[in-house]
CSV table of C-alpha atoms in Angstrom, one decimal:
chain,number,residue,atom,x,y,z
R,1,UNK,CA,58.4,130.7,6.7
R,2,UNK,CA,56.2,128.6,8.9
R,3,UNK,CA,52.7,127.8,7.8
R,4,UNK,CA,49.8,129.0,9.7
R,5,UNK,CA,46.5,127.3,10.5
R,6,UNK,CA,44.3,126.2,13.2
R,7,UNK,CA,45.1,123.2,15.4
R,8,UNK,CA,42.1,121.2,14.2
R,9,UNK,CA,42.8,121.7,10.5
R,10,UNK,CA,46.6,122.0,10.1
R,11,UNK,CA,49.6,119.8,10.7
R,12,UNK,CA,47.5,116.7,10.4
R,13,UNK,CA,50.8,115.0,9.5
R,14,UNK,CA,51.6,115.4,13.2
R,15,UNK,CA,54.2,117.0,15.4
R,16,UNK,CA,57.9,116.4,16.2
R,17,UNK,CA,58.6,115.9,19.9
R,18,UNK,CA,62.0,117.3,20.6
R,19,UNK,CA,62.1,115.5,24.0
R,20,UNK,CA,65.6,115.5,25.5
R,21,UNK,CA,67.5,115.5,22.2
R,22,UNK,CA,69.1,118.8,23.3
R,23,UNK,CA,70.7,116.7,26.1
R,24,UNK,CA,72.0,113.7,24.1
R,25,UNK,CA,74.4,112.7,26.8
R,26,UNK,CA,71.5,112.2,29.2
R,27,UNK,CA,69.1,110.3,27.0
R,28,UNK,CA,70.5,106.8,27.8
R,29,UNK,CA,70.5,107.5,31.5
R,30,UNK,CA,67.0,108.9,31.4
R,31,UNK,CA,65.8,105.8,29.4
R,32,UNK,CA,67.2,103.4,32.0
R,33,UNK,CA,66.0,105.4,35.0
R,34,UNK,CA,62.5,106.0,33.6
R,35,UNK,CA,62.1,102.3,32.7
R,36,UNK,CA,63.0,101.4,36.3
R,37,UNK,CA,60.7,104.1,37.8
R,38,UNK,CA,57.9,103.1,35.5
R,39,UNK,CA,58.2,99.5,36.5
R,40,UNK,CA,58.1,100.4,40.2
R,41,UNK,CA,55.0,102.6,39.5
R,42,UNK,CA,53.2,99.7,37.8
R,43,UNK,CA,54.1,97.3,40.6
R,44,UNK,CA,53.4,99.6,43.5
R,45,UNK,CA,50.0,101.0,42.4
R,46,UNK,CA,48.9,97.6,41.1
R,47,UNK,CA,49.8,96.1,44.5
R,48,UNK,CA,47.6,98.6,46.3
R,49,UNK,CA,44.6,97.9,44.1
R,50,UNK,CA,45.0,94.1,44.3
R,51,UNK,CA,45.5,94.1,48.1
R,52,UNK,CA,42.5,96.3,48.7
R,53,UNK,CA,40.4,93.9,46.7
R,54,UNK,CA,41.7,90.7,48.3
R,55,UNK,CA,41.7,91.8,51.9
R,56,UNK,CA,38.3,92.7,53.5
R,57,UNK,CA,40.0,94.8,56.2
R,58,UNK,CA,41.2,97.3,53.5
R,59,UNK,CA,37.7,97.7,52.0
R,60,UNK,CA,37.1,101.0,53.7
R,61,UNK,CA,36.5,104.5,52.3
R,62,UNK,CA,40.1,105.5,52.7
R,63,UNK,CA,41.4,102.5,50.6
R,64,UNK,CA,38.5,102.8,48.1
R,65,UNK,CA,39.7,106.3,47.2
R,66,UNK,CA,43.3,105.2,47.3
R,67,UNK,CA,42.5,102.5,44.8
R,68,UNK,CA,41.1,105.2,42.5
R,69,UNK,CA,44.3,107.3,43.0
R,70,UNK,CA,46.5,104.3,42.2
R,71,UNK,CA,44.4,103.5,39.0
R,72,UNK,CA,44.7,107.2,38.0
R,73,UNK,CA,48.5,107.1,38.5
R,74,UNK,CA,48.7,103.9,36.4
R,75,UNK,CA,46.7,105.4,33.6
R,76,UNK,CA,48.2,108.8,33.2
R,77,UNK,CA,51.7,107.5,33.5
R,78,UNK,CA,51.0,104.9,30.9
R,79,UNK,CA,49.5,107.6,28.6
R,80,UNK,CA,53.0,109.3,28.5
R,81,UNK,CA,55.9,107.0,29.4
R,82,UNK,CA,55.8,104.5,26.4
R,83,UNK,CA,55.9,107.4,24.0
R,84,UNK,CA,58.7,109.0,26.0
R,85,UNK,CA,60.8,105.8,26.0
R,86,UNK,CA,60.5,105.5,22.2
R,87,UNK,CA,61.5,109.1,21.9
R,88,UNK,CA,64.6,108.6,24.1
R,89,UNK,CA,65.6,105.7,21.9
R,90,UNK,CA,65.6,108.1,18.9
R,91,UNK,CA,63.6,105.7,16.8
R,92,UNK,CA,60.6,108.0,16.3
R,93,UNK,CA,60.2,111.5,17.6
R,94,UNK,CA,56.9,112.2,15.9
R,95,UNK,CA,53.4,112.0,17.1
R,96,UNK,CA,50.3,112.0,14.8
R,97,UNK,CA,47.7,114.8,15.0
R,98,UNK,CA,45.2,112.4,16.4
R,99,UNK,CA,47.7,110.9,18.8
R,100,UNK,CA,48.6,114.4,20.1
R,101,UNK,CA,44.9,115.4,20.7
R,102,UNK,CA,44.2,112.0,22.4
R,103,UNK,CA,47.2,112.3,24.6
R,104,UNK,CA,46.4,115.9,25.6
R,105,UNK,CA,42.8,115.0,26.3
R,106,UNK,CA,43.6,111.9,28.3
R,107,UNK,CA,46.4,113.4,30.3
R,108,UNK,CA,44.3,116.5,31.3
R,109,UNK,CA,41.3,114.3,32.1
R,110,UNK,CA,43.3,112.0,34.4
R,111,UNK,CA,45.2,114.8,36.1
R,112,UNK,CA,42.0,116.8,36.6
R,113,UNK,CA,40.3,113.8,38.1
R,114,UNK,CA,43.2,113.3,40.5
R,115,UNK,CA,43.0,117.0,41.5
R,116,UNK,CA,39.3,116.5,42.5
R,117,UNK,CA,40.0,113.1,44.1
R,118,UNK,CA,42.6,114.5,46.4
R,119,UNK,CA,39.9,116.9,47.7
R,120,UNK,CA,37.6,114.0,48.3
R,121,UNK,CA,40.4,112.1,50.2
R,122,UNK,CA,40.9,115.2,52.4
R,123,UNK,CA,37.2,115.2,53.2
R,124,UNK,CA,37.4,111.5,54.1
R,125,UNK,CA,40.3,112.3,56.5
R,126,UNK,CA,38.3,115.2,57.9
R,127,UNK,CA,35.3,113.0,58.6
R,128,UNK,CA,37.5,110.3,60.2
R,129,UNK,CA,39.3,112.7,62.5
R,130,UNK,CA,36.7,115.4,63.3
R,131,UNK,CA,33.6,113.3,63.2
R,132,UNK,CA,34.8,109.8,64.3
R,133,UNK,CA,31.5,108.8,65.9
R,134,UNK,CA,29.6,109.5,62.7
R,135,UNK,CA,32.2,108.5,60.2
R,136,UNK,CA,30.6,105.3,59.1
R,137,UNK,CA,27.3,107.1,58.6
R,138,UNK,CA,28.9,110.1,56.7
R,139,UNK,CA,31.1,108.0,54.5
R,140,UNK,CA,28.4,105.7,53.3
R,141,UNK,CA,29.3,103.4,50.4
R,142,UNK,CA,26.8,105.2,48.2
R,143,UNK,CA,28.3,108.6,49.0
R,144,UNK,CA,31.9,107.2,48.4
R,145,UNK,CA,30.8,105.9,45.0
R,146,UNK,CA,29.1,109.2,44.2
R,147,UNK,CA,32.2,111.2,45.1
R,148,UNK,CA,34.4,109.0,43.0
R,149,UNK,CA,32.1,109.3,40.0
R,150,UNK,CA,31.9,113.0,40.5
R,151,UNK,CA,35.7,113.2,40.4
R,152,UNK,CA,35.9,111.3,37.2
R,153,UNK,CA,33.1,113.2,35.5
R,154,UNK,CA,34.5,116.6,36.6
R,155,UNK,CA,38.0,115.7,35.4
R,156,UNK,CA,36.8,114.6,32.0
R,157,UNK,CA,34.6,117.6,31.6
R,158,UNK,CA,37.5,119.9,32.4
R,159,UNK,CA,39.6,118.1,29.8
R,160,UNK,CA,36.9,118.3,27.2
R,161,UNK,CA,36.7,122.1,27.7
R,162,UNK,CA,40.4,122.7,27.7
R,163,UNK,CA,41.1,120.4,24.7
R,164,UNK,CA,38.2,121.9,22.7
R,165,UNK,CA,39.5,125.4,23.3
R,166,UNK,CA,43.1,124.3,22.4
R,167,UNK,CA,41.9,122.7,19.1
R,168,UNK,CA,40.5,125.9,17.7
R,169,UNK,CA,43.6,128.0,18.3
R,170,UNK,CA,45.8,128.9,15.3
R,171,UNK,CA,49.1,127.1,15.5
R,172,UNK,CA,52.4,128.0,13.8
R,173,UNK,CA,54.9,125.2,13.4
R,174,UNK,CA,54.9,121.5,14.2
R,175,UNK,CA,57.9,121.1,16.5
R,176,UNK,CA,57.1,120.7,20.2
R,177,UNK,CA,60.0,121.3,22.6
R,178,UNK,CA,58.7,118.6,25.0
R,179,UNK,CA,58.3,114.9,25.2
R,180,UNK,CA,54.5,114.9,25.1
R,181,UNK,CA,51.7,117.2,24.0
R,182,UNK,CA,51.4,119.4,27.0
R,183,UNK,CA,49.2,122.4,27.1
R,184,UNK,CA,51.8,125.2,27.9
R,185,UNK,CA,54.0,124.0,24.9
R,186,UNK,CA,51.1,124.1,22.5
R,187,UNK,CA,50.0,127.5,23.7
R,188,UNK,CA,53.5,128.9,22.9
R,189,UNK,CA,52.9,127.8,19.3
R,190,UNK,CA,49.8,130.0,19.0
R,191,UNK,CA,50.1,132.2,15.9
R,192,UNK,CA,47.6,134.9,16.7
R,193,UNK,CA,46.3,136.9,19.7
R,194,UNK,CA,44.5,134.3,21.8
R,195,UNK,CA,44.2,136.2,25.0
R,196,UNK,CA,40.4,135.7,25.3
R,197,UNK,CA,40.6,131.9,24.8
R,198,UNK,CA,43.6,131.6,27.1
R,199,UNK,CA,41.7,133.6,29.8
R,200,UNK,CA,38.9,131.1,29.6
R,201,UNK,CA,41.3,128.2,29.9
R,202,UNK,CA,43.1,129.9,32.8
R,203,UNK,CA,39.8,130.2,34.7
R,204,UNK,CA,39.1,126.5,34.4
R,205,UNK,CA,42.7,125.7,35.5
R,206,UNK,CA,42.2,127.9,38.6
R,207,UNK,CA,39.0,126.1,39.4
R,208,UNK,CA,40.8,122.7,39.2
R,209,UNK,CA,44.0,123.8,41.1
R,210,UNK,CA,43.5,126.7,43.4
R,211,UNK,CA,40.0,125.9,44.6
R,212,UNK,CA,40.9,122.3,45.5
R,213,UNK,CA,44.0,123.4,47.3
R,214,UNK,CA,41.9,125.9,49.3
R,215,UNK,CA,39.4,123.2,50.3
R,216,UNK,CA,42.2,120.8,51.3
R,217,UNK,CA,44.0,123.4,53.4
R,218,UNK,CA,40.6,124.2,55.1
R,219,UNK,CA,40.0,120.5,55.8
R,220,UNK,CA,43.4,120.1,57.4
R,221,UNK,CA,43.1,123.3,59.4
R,222,UNK,CA,40.0,121.7,61.0
R,223,UNK,CA,41.9,118.4,61.4
R,224,UNK,CA,44.8,120.1,63.1
R,225,UNK,CA,42.5,121.9,65.5
R,226,UNK,CA,40.7,118.6,66.4
R,227,UNK,CA,44.1,116.7,66.8
R,228,UNK,CA,45.4,119.4,69.2
R,229,UNK,CA,42.3,119.0,71.4
R,230,UNK,CA,42.6,115.2,71.6
R,231,UNK,CA,44.0,113.7,74.8
R,232,UNK,CA,44.9,110.4,73.2
R,233,UNK,CA,48.5,110.3,72.0
R,234,UNK,CA,47.9,107.1,70.1
R,235,UNK,CA,44.9,108.6,68.3
R,236,UNK,CA,46.9,111.8,67.7
R,237,UNK,CA,49.8,109.8,66.2
R,238,UNK,CA,47.5,107.8,64.0
R,239,UNK,CA,45.7,110.9,62.7
R,240,UNK,CA,48.9,112.7,61.9
R,241,UNK,CA,50.3,109.6,60.2
R,242,UNK,CA,47.4,109.1,57.7
R,243,UNK,CA,46.9,112.8,57.2
R,244,UNK,CA,50.6,113.5,56.8
R,245,UNK,CA,50.8,111.0,54.0
R,246,UNK,CA,48.0,112.7,52.1
R,247,UNK,CA,49.6,116.2,52.7
R,248,UNK,CA,52.9,115.0,51.1
R,249,UNK,CA,51.0,113.7,48.0
R,250,UNK,CA,49.0,117.0,47.8
R,251,UNK,CA,52.2,119.1,48.1
R,252,UNK,CA,54.0,117.2,45.3
R,253,UNK,CA,51.0,117.1,42.9
R,254,UNK,CA,49.7,120.6,43.3
R,255,UNK,CA,53.2,122.2,43.6
R,256,UNK,CA,54.2,120.8,40.2
R,257,UNK,CA,50.8,121.5,38.6
R,258,UNK,CA,50.6,125.1,39.7
R,259,UNK,CA,54.2,125.8,38.5
R,260,UNK,CA,53.3,124.4,35.1
R,261,UNK,CA,49.8,125.6,34.5
R,262,UNK,CA,49.4,128.9,36.4
R,263,UNK,CA,52.4,130.8,35.4
R,264,UNK,CA,52.2,133.4,32.5
R,265,UNK,CA,52.8,131.9,29.0
R,266,UNK,CA,55.7,134.3,28.4
R,267,UNK,CA,57.6,133.2,31.5
R,268,UNK,CA,57.2,129.5,30.9
R,269,UNK,CA,60.6,127.8,30.5
R,270,UNK,CA,60.5,124.8,28.1
R,271,UNK,CA,63.6,123.2,29.5
R,272,UNK,CA,62.5,123.5,33.1
R,273,UNK,CA,59.0,122.4,32.1
R,274,UNK,CA,60.3,119.1,30.8
R,275,UNK,CA,62.1,118.3,34.1
R,276,UNK,CA,59.1,119.4,36.2
R,277,UNK,CA,56.9,117.2,34.0
R,278,UNK,CA,59.2,114.2,34.6
R,279,UNK,CA,58.6,114.8,38.3
R,280,UNK,CA,54.8,114.7,38.2
R,281,UNK,CA,54.6,112.0,35.5
R,282,UNK,CA,57.3,109.7,36.7
R,283,UNK,CA,58.4,110.4,40.3
R,284,UNK,CA,55.1,111.3,42.0
R,285,UNK,CA,53.1,108.2,40.8
R,286,UNK,CA,56.0,106.0,41.8
R,287,UNK,CA,56.2,107.6,45.3
R,288,UNK,CA,52.5,107.6,46.1
R,289,UNK,CA,52.3,103.9,47.0
R,290,UNK,CA,55.4,104.2,49.2
R,291,UNK,CA,54.1,107.4,50.9
R,292,UNK,CA,50.7,105.8,51.7
R,293,UNK,CA,52.0,102.4,52.7
R,294,UNK,CA,55.6,102.7,54.1
R,295,UNK,CA,54.3,103.4,57.6
R,296,UNK,CA,50.9,101.9,57.2
R,297,UNK,CA,50.5,98.8,59.4
R,298,UNK,CA,47.2,97.9,57.9
R,299,UNK,CA,48.7,97.5,54.4
R,300,UNK,CA,51.7,95.6,55.7
R,301,UNK,CA,49.5,93.2,57.6
R,302,UNK,CA,47.3,92.7,54.5
R,303,UNK,CA,50.3,91.9,52.5
R,304,UNK,CA,51.5,89.2,54.9
R,305,UNK,CA,47.9,87.8,55.1
R,306,UNK,CA,47.7,87.6,51.3
R,307,UNK,CA,51.1,85.9,51.1
R,308,UNK,CA,49.8,83.4,53.8
R,309,UNK,CA,52.4,84.4,56.4
R,310,UNK,CA,50.3,86.5,58.8
R,311,UNK,CA,47.8,85.8,61.4
R,312,UNK,CA,44.5,87.4,62.2
R,313,UNK,CA,46.0,89.0,65.3
R,314,UNK,CA,48.7,90.6,63.1
């Protein structure tokens, strides 16, 4: 019979992370692929941050926020992947109580910060396309810094609320059918009726998922309207290029997050959840640098200039 207790007082010996042990034939493949994807994530996001700092032409609001996005991707991927790789090797499938709480808090904080930051980036694109003559006035460096700080503070406050509520829930068992301490898996281990607490947590998740999506869609509705009115094909193409990249990132991030965090606890599939988590922890952070830079001439020119192969006329 499983012991019962609250998350903050029981199971201090830790939890067992099942990971992909129910797919033993795939563990080696996953280990190799995840190592490659993680290396690409580190390289791509670090390159964006370094380029933006070295090239003065990339020190604009768009790249300022993109640097924050890259840093977030680096941090929350790193908060999960090393543990996952150890898990896949089968050396140690356990995580301490403190490690689980820290991982849960840090992951929720960074993911929530990214959710807010994507709204800020949509506002930046709205100002650039719909208010081009006033863009430099609107997106003043002080405002950009304030918006970035607000994103971080909001994300960490949301995580503090979610983690605090999670820690007072009564938990049965110490086996987590996942590769990291994710909220839906921990909720499935709740021993008693926790509907009231879960309702509070659900409200905060709606605020950090549905509300941002609504704001982003509203921004892009105005952008689309402005683009349709423009008579410049070059300007239209440039607007669609930069905004299209952001929309792809938004679709991937929020699609996976809404699937994971806004479906009823009873209908959450642990097996599917693990593969969806792989997507937003491994694939999305790896693709973000490619999505933003693959067709971006400014970044390509900055890269050649940093390497000493370009010219000012680019």
